[in-house]
Amino acid sequence: MMDVFVATTDIFWRVLVVFSLALFGIAARKSDVFKEEAKQSLADIMLNITLPPLIFVSMTVDITWEKLLSGIVSPFIALALVGLMIIVAKALGKLVTMMPQRRGTFSILCAMPNTAFIGFPVILSILGQEGLAYAVLYDIGI
């Protein structure tokens, strides 16, 4: 029982660090610490400079045939889940009487997770390099 508590506490603190950094960024943006050009530059740096190496580093874990075969289905699972979420979101859009012009956007936003900015760092902090490798494989399906 104590092991579960220690593991849960460890996960809590790891996730708290990631979300604290995200909240710091949100606060900096809201308080106009950065000019508009700097905001776009920072987003470009994250997407074009820091994210690709993170993805490549995640794939440097020791890969066995077992891991490869278990991970190869991830993109297909992701594709199926995205399709299911689009169907659910369209039905929900009709149920709440959403304007037809907005249903498509609503469906895509519900189906596509924001894995790059929050998902990958959280998975890396909780599951390590191997978990991130599986997450990247899953993300390929999206």
Backbone as ProteinMPNN parsed JSONL, in Angstrom:
{"seq_chain_A": "MMDVFVATTDIFWRVLVVFSLALFGIAARKSDVFKEEAKQSLADIMLNITLPPLIFVSMTVDITWEKLLSGIVSPFIALALVGLMIIVAKALGKLVTMMPQRRGTFSILCAMPNTAFIGFPVILSILGQEGLAYAVLYDIGI", "coords_chain_A": {"N_chain_A": [[0.828, -1.197, 0.0], [1.949, 1.196, 0.755], [3.803, 1.538, -1.265], [2.231, 2.208, -3.462], [1.26, 4.687, -2.649], [3.656, 6.168, -2.538], [4.441, 6.024, -5.235], [2.269, 7.333, -6.439], [2.49, 9.86, -5.278], [4.975, 10.617, -6.301], [4.4, 10.748, -9.055], [2.481, 12.789, -8.972], [4.064, 15.036, -8.189], [5.83, 15.209, -10.347], [4.101, 15.776, -12.497], [3.035, 18.137, -11.539], [5.233, 19.868, -11.708], [5.513, 20.118, -14.514], [3.026, 21.29, -15.194], [3.212, 23.607, -13.68], [5.236, 24.97, -15.002], [3.862, 25.396, -17.392], [1.777, 27.054, -16.478], [3.312, 29.228, -15.661], [4.184, 30.13, -18.163], [1.697, 30.858, -19.275], [0.945, 32.91, -17.518], [3.002, 34.734, -18.041], [2.413, 35.363, -20.665], [-0.166, 36.514, -20.463], [0.371, 38.741, -18.894], [1.658, 40.425, -20.546], [4.457, 40.342, -20.7], [5.991, 39.49, -22.766], [6.455, 40.741, -26.041], [4.302, 40.836, -28.953], [5.651, 39.798, -31.207], [7.649, 38.335, -29.988], [6.188, 36.347, -28.728], [5.278, 34.802, -30.881], [7.747, 34.032, -31.902], [8.732, 32.477, -29.787], [6.891, 30.369, -29.794], [7.486, 29.333, -32.322], [10.129, 28.5, -31.87], [9.692, 26.474, -29.992], [8.12, 24.633, -31.49], [9.635, 24.155, -33.839], [12.328, 23.846, -33.148], [12.802, 22.698, -30.536], [10.909, 20.577, -30.25], [11.217, 18.598, -32.421], [13.843, 17.376, -31.819], [13.164, 16.238, -29.327], [11.324, 14.297, -30.067], [12.96, 12.647, -31.68], [14.875, 11.843, -29.779], [13.263, 10.361, -28.12], [12.965, 8.083, -29.557], [15.288, 6.698, -29.257], [15.428, 4.689, -27.432], [16.077, 1.345, -26.287], [15.056, -0.87, -28.629], [13.165, -3.681, -29.017], [11.964, -6.579, -30.824], [9.538, -7.281, -29.699], [8.695, -4.893, -28.444], [8.554, -3.237, -30.675], [6.562, -4.49, -32.219], [4.409, -4.295, -30.444], [4.16, -1.562, -30.31], [3.611, -0.833, -32.9], [0.944, -0.997, -33.487], [-0.131, 1.212, -32.362], [-0.442, 3.688, -33.941], [-2.67, 2.944, -35.488], [-4.629, 2.458, -33.593], [-4.846, 5.048, -32.616], [-5.839, 6.377, -34.874], [-8.341, 5.113, -35.13], [-9.522, 5.915, -32.703], [-9.601, 8.695, -33.046], [-11.39, 8.863, -35.194], [-13.681, 7.802, -33.929], [-14.054, 9.752, -31.94], [-14.651, 11.976, -33.515], [-17.136, 11.238, -34.539], [-18.621, 11.055, -32.132], [-18.38, 13.722, -31.259], [-19.681, 15.107, -33.32], [-22.287, 14.157, -32.964], [-22.749, 15.124, -30.394], [-22.58, 17.852, -30.92], [-24.921, 18.224, -32.399], [-26.759, 17.51, -30.469], [-26.57, 19.51, -28.504], [-27.551, 21.592, -29.874], [-25.8, 23.089, -31.589], [-24.549, 25.562, -33.827], [-24.609, 24.735, -37.277], [-22.382, 25.562, -38.806], [-20.307, 25.554, -37.025], [-19.955, 22.984, -36.127], [-18.165, 21.255, -37.483], [-15.621, 22.336, -36.881], [-15.731, 22.102, -34.094], [-15.861, 19.302, -33.873], [-13.354, 18.471, -34.889], [-11.627, 19.748, -33.079], [-12.324, 18.427, -30.722], [-11.489, 15.856, -31.312], [-8.733, 15.899, -31.825], [-5.899, 15.678, -29.944], [-3.822, 17.838, -27.91], [-0.931, 17.046, -28.029], [1.707, 17.834, -28.313], [2.517, 20.218, -26.867], [1.744, 19.862, -24.137], [1.136, 17.133, -23.653], [3.393, 15.415, -24.457], [5.545, 16.344, -22.714], [4.384, 15.701, -20.185], [4.024, 12.912, -20.377], [6.695, 12.144, -20.759], [7.76, 12.911, -18.28], [6.393, 11.227, -16.514], [6.371, 8.541, -17.556], [8.832, 8.223, -18.734], [11.536, 7.743, -21.178], [10.836, 5.468, -22.714], [8.036, 5.377, -22.538], [7.485, 7.784, -23.796], [8.327, 7.181, -26.369], [6.358, 5.34, -27.189], [4.184, 7.088, -27.084], [4.825, 8.89, -29.116], [4.674, 7.179, -31.309], [1.938, 6.63, -31.191], [0.991, 9.189, -31.691], [1.659, 9.502, -34.336], [-0.38, 8.295, -35.713], [-2.354, 10.163, -35.55]], "CA_chain_A": [[0.0, 0.0, 0.0], [2.84, 2.353, 0.835], [4.427, 1.716, -2.575], [1.265, 2.914, -4.307], [1.252, 6.076, -2.194], [4.917, 6.789, -2.966], [4.386, 6.168, -6.692], [1.285, 8.37, -6.742], [3.081, 11.137, -4.878], [6.029, 10.918, -7.272], [3.729, 11.173, -10.289], [1.871, 14.092, -8.708], [5.075, 16.091, -8.215], [6.351, 15.339, -11.713], [3.087, 16.474, -13.298], [2.934, 19.494, -10.999], [6.33, 20.656, -12.286], [5.18, 20.419, -15.912], [1.919, 22.244, -15.239], [3.7, 24.88, -13.136], [5.918, 25.642, -16.109], [2.822, 25.855, -18.321], [1.116, 28.21, -15.855], [4.267, 30.329, -15.735], [4.098, 30.642, -19.526], [0.405, 31.529, -19.439], [1.006, 34.171, -16.767], [3.887, 35.644, -18.771], [1.7, 35.823, -21.858], [-1.274, 37.386, -20.06], [0.869, 39.983, -18.304], [2.36, 41.157, -21.609], [5.904, 40.356, -20.505], [6.551, 39.327, -24.103], [5.791, 41.447, -27.125], [3.606, 39.912, -29.854], [6.637, 39.116, -32.045], [8.354, 37.375, -29.135], [5.281, 35.215, -28.504], [5.325, 33.958, -32.072], [9.092, 33.46, -31.979], [8.829, 31.429, -28.776], [6.121, 29.226, -30.303], [8.27, 28.762, -33.419], [11.269, 27.791, -31.274], [9.197, 25.226, -29.397], [7.663, 23.691, -32.51], [10.608, 23.856, -34.886], [13.678, 23.579, -32.649], [12.866, 21.79, -29.387], [10.057, 19.399, -30.376], [11.795, 17.51, -33.225], [14.828, 16.561, -31.088], [12.485, 15.456, -28.293], [10.753, 13.123, -30.732], [14.054, 11.754, -32.062], [15.462, 11.278, -28.562], [12.346, 9.351, -27.594], [13.107, 6.863, -30.342], [16.605, 6.094, -29.038], [15.349, 3.63, -26.426], [16.353, 0.014, -26.82], [13.849, -1.395, -29.249], [13.156, -5.108, -29.317], [10.859, -6.922, -31.712], [8.301, -7.239, -28.912], [8.297, -3.493, -28.287], [8.196, -2.714, -31.99], [5.262, -5.041, -32.603], [3.359, -3.743, -29.585], [4.016, -0.141, -30.615], [3.216, -0.597, -34.289], [-0.516, -0.871, -33.57], [-0.521, 2.496, -31.772], [-1.027, 4.645, -34.893], [-3.988, 2.485, -35.93], [-5.532, 2.719, -32.469], [-5.06, 6.498, -32.599], [-6.721, 6.712, -35.994], [-9.687, 4.647, -34.78], [-10.052, 6.767, -31.636], [-9.919, 10.003, -33.627], [-12.642, 8.682, -35.928], [-14.757, 7.656, -32.95], [-14.278, 11.047, -31.297], [-15.328, 12.856, -34.476], [-18.543, 10.818, -34.557], [-19.218, 11.466, -30.853], [-18.446, 15.185, -31.215], [-20.757, 15.548, -34.227], [-23.561, 13.868, -32.296], [-22.865, 16.068, -29.284], [-22.866, 19.151, -31.52], [-26.354, 18.249, -32.731], [-27.519, 17.389, -29.222], [-26.59, 20.803, -27.809], [-28.014, 22.545, -30.889], [-24.711, 23.952, -32.036], [-24.727, 26.031, -35.198], [-23.976, 23.792, -38.21], [-21.089, 26.062, -39.27], [-19.292, 25.321, -35.994], [-19.863, 21.566, -35.777], [-16.933, 20.677, -38.03], [-14.506, 22.81, -36.052], [-15.909, 21.479, -32.786], [-15.522, 17.885, -33.995], [-11.902, 18.325, -35.034], [-10.991, 20.139, -31.817], [-12.559, 17.359, -29.737], [-10.81, 14.623, -31.706], [-7.281, 16.048, -31.911], [-5.294, 16.092, -28.674], [-2.659, 18.72, -27.962], [0.126, 16.224, -27.448], [3.04, 18.422, -28.411], [2.873, 21.193, -25.839], [1.545, 19.361, -22.777], [1.128, 15.668, -23.598], [4.728, 14.815, -24.475], [6.276, 16.577, -21.457], [3.784, 14.948, -19.074], [4.353, 11.5, -20.571], [8.126, 11.986, -20.493], [8.03, 13.015, -16.845], [5.795, 10.104, -15.781], [6.702, 7.225, -18.096], [10.213, 8.172, -19.205], [11.821, 7.688, -22.614], [10.093, 4.397, -23.377], [6.651, 5.825, -22.649], [7.436, 8.829, -24.82], [8.427, 6.518, -27.674], [5.018, 4.84, -27.513], [3.319, 8.246, -27.316], [5.148, 9.408, -30.449], [4.071, 6.244, -32.263], [0.497, 6.881, -31.147], [0.748, 10.489, -32.312], [1.806, 9.357, -35.786], [-1.703, 7.951, -36.237], [-3.217, 11.332, -35.539]], "C_chain_A": [[0.868, 1.255, 0.0], [3.516, 2.624, -0.508], [3.513, 2.486, -3.524], [1.231, 4.391, -3.937], [2.501, 6.807, -2.669], [4.902, 7.013, -4.474], [3.42, 7.277, -7.091], [1.824, 9.75, -6.4], [4.154, 11.565, -5.865], [5.426, 11.421, -8.583], [3.117, 12.555, -10.114], [2.902, 15.207, -8.823], [5.656, 16.289, -9.607], [5.376, 16.115, -12.6], [2.941, 17.915, -12.832], [4.03, 20.395, -11.564], [5.997, 21.059, -13.717], [4.072, 21.465, -15.99], [2.3, 23.593, -14.63], [4.433, 25.668, -14.208], [4.906, 26.174, -17.125], [2.105, 27.076, -17.76], [2.019, 29.435, -15.853], [4.224, 30.966, -17.125], [2.804, 31.388, -19.786], [0.41, 32.88, -18.733], [1.882, 35.188, -17.488], [3.185, 36.2, -20.007], [0.596, 36.813, -21.494], [-0.788, 38.728, -19.523], [1.656, 40.827, -19.304], [3.845, 41.336, -21.327], [6.593, 40.266, -21.864], [5.758, 40.159, -25.098], [5.206, 40.405, -28.085], [4.588, 39.132, -30.728], [7.372, 38.045, -31.248], [7.491, 36.147, -28.872], [5.337, 34.257, -29.685], [6.687, 33.295, -32.208], [9.263, 32.318, -30.988], [8.064, 30.18, -29.22], [6.868, 28.538, -31.442], [9.463, 27.97, -32.899], [10.814, 26.455, -30.704], [8.837, 24.204, -30.465], [8.768, 23.242, -33.457], [11.994, 23.48, -34.384], [13.684, 22.554, -31.52], [12.034, 20.519, -29.556], [10.665, 18.297, -31.25], [12.895, 16.716, -32.506], [14.198, 15.717, -29.983], [11.899, 14.185, -28.894], [11.854, 12.145, -31.12], [14.698, 11.09, -30.852], [14.565, 10.185, -28.004], [12.492, 8.032, -28.339], [14.467, 6.193, -30.158], [16.588, 5.035, -27.948], [15.659, 2.3, -27.09], [15.061, -0.595, -27.345], [14.053, -2.874, -29.55], [11.989, -5.376, -30.26], [9.533, -6.871, -30.979], [7.783, -5.809, -28.793], [7.84, -2.904, -29.617], [6.813, -3.21, -32.41], [4.137, -4.492, -31.735], [3.13, -2.262, -29.877], [3.482, 0.139, -32.003], [1.699, -0.456, -34.436], [-0.992, 0.486, -33.057], [-1.085, 3.493, -32.782], [-2.427, 4.242, -35.359], [-5.034, 2.682, -34.836], [-5.865, 4.211, -32.42], [-6.032, 6.913, -33.692], [-8.162, 6.298, -35.697], [-10.313, 5.533, -33.705], [-10.408, 8.159, -32.143], [-11.227, 9.918, -34.406], [-13.835, 8.567, -35.003], [-15.082, 8.99, -32.291], [-14.962, 12.039, -32.232], [-16.815, 12.52, -34.527], [-19.258, 11.275, -33.284], [-19.386, 12.982, -30.804], [-19.531, 15.72, -32.148], [-22.122, 15.316, -33.594], [-23.793, 14.842, -31.143], [-23.186, 17.469, -29.795], [-24.326, 19.294, -31.906], [-27.204, 18.25, -31.467], [-27.64, 18.724, -28.5], [-26.996, 21.937, -28.744], [-26.955, 23.589, -31.235], [-24.975, 24.364, -33.483], [-23.985, 25.087, -36.149], [-22.599, 24.245, -38.7], [-19.964, 25.738, -38.276], [-19.08, 23.847, -35.67], [-18.583, 20.915, -36.28], [-15.719, 21.055, -37.206], [-14.553, 22.162, -34.679], [-15.473, 20.01, -32.822], [-14.019, 17.669, -34.081], [-11.192, 18.683, -33.736], [-11.188, 19.093, -30.726], [-11.72, 16.123, -30.043], [-9.288, 14.72, -31.663], [-6.689, 16.518, -30.588], [-4.11, 17.024, -28.898], [-1.485, 17.995, -27.31], [1.473, 16.926, -27.408], [3.386, 19.308, -27.222], [2.757, 20.648, -24.422], [1.705, 17.845, -22.711], [2.501, 15.037, -23.547], [5.515, 15.105, -23.199], [5.708, 15.806, -20.266], [4.14, 13.471, -19.191], [5.828, 11.25, -20.297], [8.41, 12.02, -18.999], [7.485, 11.824, -16.066], [6.338, 8.759, -16.254], [8.119, 7.109, -18.637], [10.312, 8.049, -20.719], [10.992, 6.628, -23.335], [8.622, 4.775, -23.553], [6.49, 6.897, -23.712], [7.527, 8.226, -26.217], [7.068, 5.973, -28.108], [4.061, 5.994, -27.813], [3.567, 8.841, -28.699], [4.562, 8.487, -31.514], [2.559, 6.435, -32.33], [0.167, 8.167, -31.905], [0.878, 10.43, -33.831], [0.455, 9.043, -36.423], [-2.648, 9.123, -36.308], [-2.751, 12.245, -36.627]], "O_chain_A": [[0.56, 2.242, -0.667], [3.774, 3.775, -0.86], [3.978, 3.32, -4.3], [1.179, 5.251, -4.816], [2.416, 7.937, -3.15], [5.307, 8.077, -4.944], [3.719, 8.071, -7.983], [1.63, 10.701, -7.158], [4.237, 12.738, -6.228], [5.896, 12.408, -9.149], [3.22, 13.399, -11.005], [2.65, 16.216, -9.481], [5.942, 17.418, -10.004], [5.779, 16.998, -13.357], [2.745, 18.816, -13.649], [3.778, 21.562, -11.865], [6.178, 22.217, -14.093], [4.168, 22.417, -16.764], [1.757, 24.622, -15.033], [4.275, 26.885, -14.313], [5.073, 27.272, -17.656], [1.851, 28.034, -18.492], [1.544, 30.557, -16.026], [4.228, 32.19, -17.253], [2.804, 32.431, -20.44], [-0.064, 33.875, -19.281], [1.547, 36.371, -17.54], [3.35, 37.371, -20.348], [0.444, 37.841, -22.154], [-1.468, 39.742, -19.681], [2.252, 41.837, -18.931], [4.426, 42.364, -21.675], [7.637, 40.879, -22.088], [4.535, 40.263, -25.001], [5.574, 39.231, -28.032], [4.389, 37.941, -30.969], [7.68, 36.974, -31.772], [8.004, 35.03, -28.802], [5.432, 33.043, -29.505], [6.775, 32.127, -32.586], [9.874, 31.301, -31.314], [8.543, 29.061, -29.04], [6.887, 27.31, -31.525], [9.777, 26.899, -33.418], [11.465, 25.43, -30.905], [9.208, 23.035, -30.357], [8.824, 22.072, -33.835], [12.764, 22.858, -35.116], [14.493, 21.626, -31.543], [12.427, 19.471, -29.044], [10.631, 17.136, -30.842], [12.886, 15.487, -32.574], [14.648, 14.6, -29.727], [11.974, 13.116, -28.287], [11.707, 10.941, -30.916], [15.029, 9.906, -30.896], [15.057, 9.19, -27.472], [12.172, 6.975, -27.796], [14.765, 5.213, -30.842], [17.646, 4.529, -27.574], [15.52, 2.15, -28.304], [14.104, -0.806, -26.6], [14.992, -3.26, -30.246], [11.135, -4.515, -30.47], [8.518, -6.469, -31.549], [6.602, -5.54, -29.009], [6.858, -2.164, -29.674], [5.992, -2.433, -32.899], [3.035, -4.248, -32.227], [2.017, -1.764, -29.707], [2.958, 1.222, -32.264], [1.223, 0.138, -35.404], [-2.138, 0.868, -33.294], [-2.121, 4.098, -32.509], [-3.274, 5.103, -35.597], [-6.181, 3.029, -35.117], [-7.017, 4.593, -32.209], [-6.94, 7.71, -33.456], [-9.095, 7.049, -35.982], [-11.496, 5.864, -33.783], [-11.407, 8.739, -31.717], [-12.078, 10.801, -34.292], [-14.883, 9.163, -35.254], [-16.252, 9.323, -32.103], [-15.768, 12.855, -31.786], [-17.656, 13.418, -34.556], [-20.363, 11.814, -33.346], [-20.422, 13.475, -30.357], [-20.223, 16.679, -31.807], [-23.006, 16.168, -33.676], [-24.908, 15.326, -30.946], [-23.969, 18.192, -29.18], [-24.906, 20.369, -31.758], [-28.24, 18.911, -31.405], [-28.693, 19.037, -27.946], [-26.799, 23.11, -28.426], [-27.193, 24.795, -31.179], [-25.552, 23.604, -34.261], [-22.858, 24.683, -35.863], [-21.739, 23.409, -38.981], [-18.798, 25.662, -38.663], [-18.107, 23.503, -34.999], [-17.981, 20.107, -35.573], [-14.891, 20.207, -36.873], [-13.526, 21.724, -34.16], [-14.797, 19.536, -31.909], [-13.475, 16.785, -33.42], [-10.254, 17.995, -33.335], [-10.304, 18.897, -29.892], [-11.29, 15.421, -29.128], [-8.618, 13.704, -31.48], [-6.952, 17.641, -30.158], [-3.476, 16.996, -29.952], [-1.101, 18.298, -26.18], [2.296, 16.63, -26.542], [4.455, 19.153, -26.632], [3.605, 20.952, -23.583], [2.35, 17.333, -21.795], [2.761, 14.203, -22.679], [6.11, 14.183, -22.642], [6.465, 15.313, -19.43], [4.52, 12.847, -18.2], [6.18, 10.251, -19.669], [9.22, 11.235, -18.506], [8.065, 11.446, -15.048], [6.724, 7.926, -15.434], [8.564, 6.01, -18.967], [9.332, 8.221, -21.444], [10.503, 6.863, -24.44], [8.035, 4.518, -24.604], [5.497, 6.925, -24.439], [6.877, 8.706, -27.145], [6.674, 6.13, -29.263], [3.218, 5.884, -28.703], [2.625, 9.25, -29.378], [4.015, 8.959, -32.511], [1.974, 6.405, -33.413], [-0.804, 8.227, -32.659], [0.265, 11.233, -34.535], [0.178, 9.474, -37.543], [-3.637, 9.088, -37.041], [-3.327, 13.315, -36.824]]}, "name": "protein", "num_of_chains": 1, "seq": "MMDVFVATTDIFWRVLVVFSLALFGIAARKSDVFKEEAKQSLADIMLNITLPPLIFVSMTVDITWEKLLSGIVSPFIALALVGLMIIVAKALGKLVTMMPQRRGTFSILCAMPNTAFIGFPVILSILGQEGLAYAVLYDIGI"}
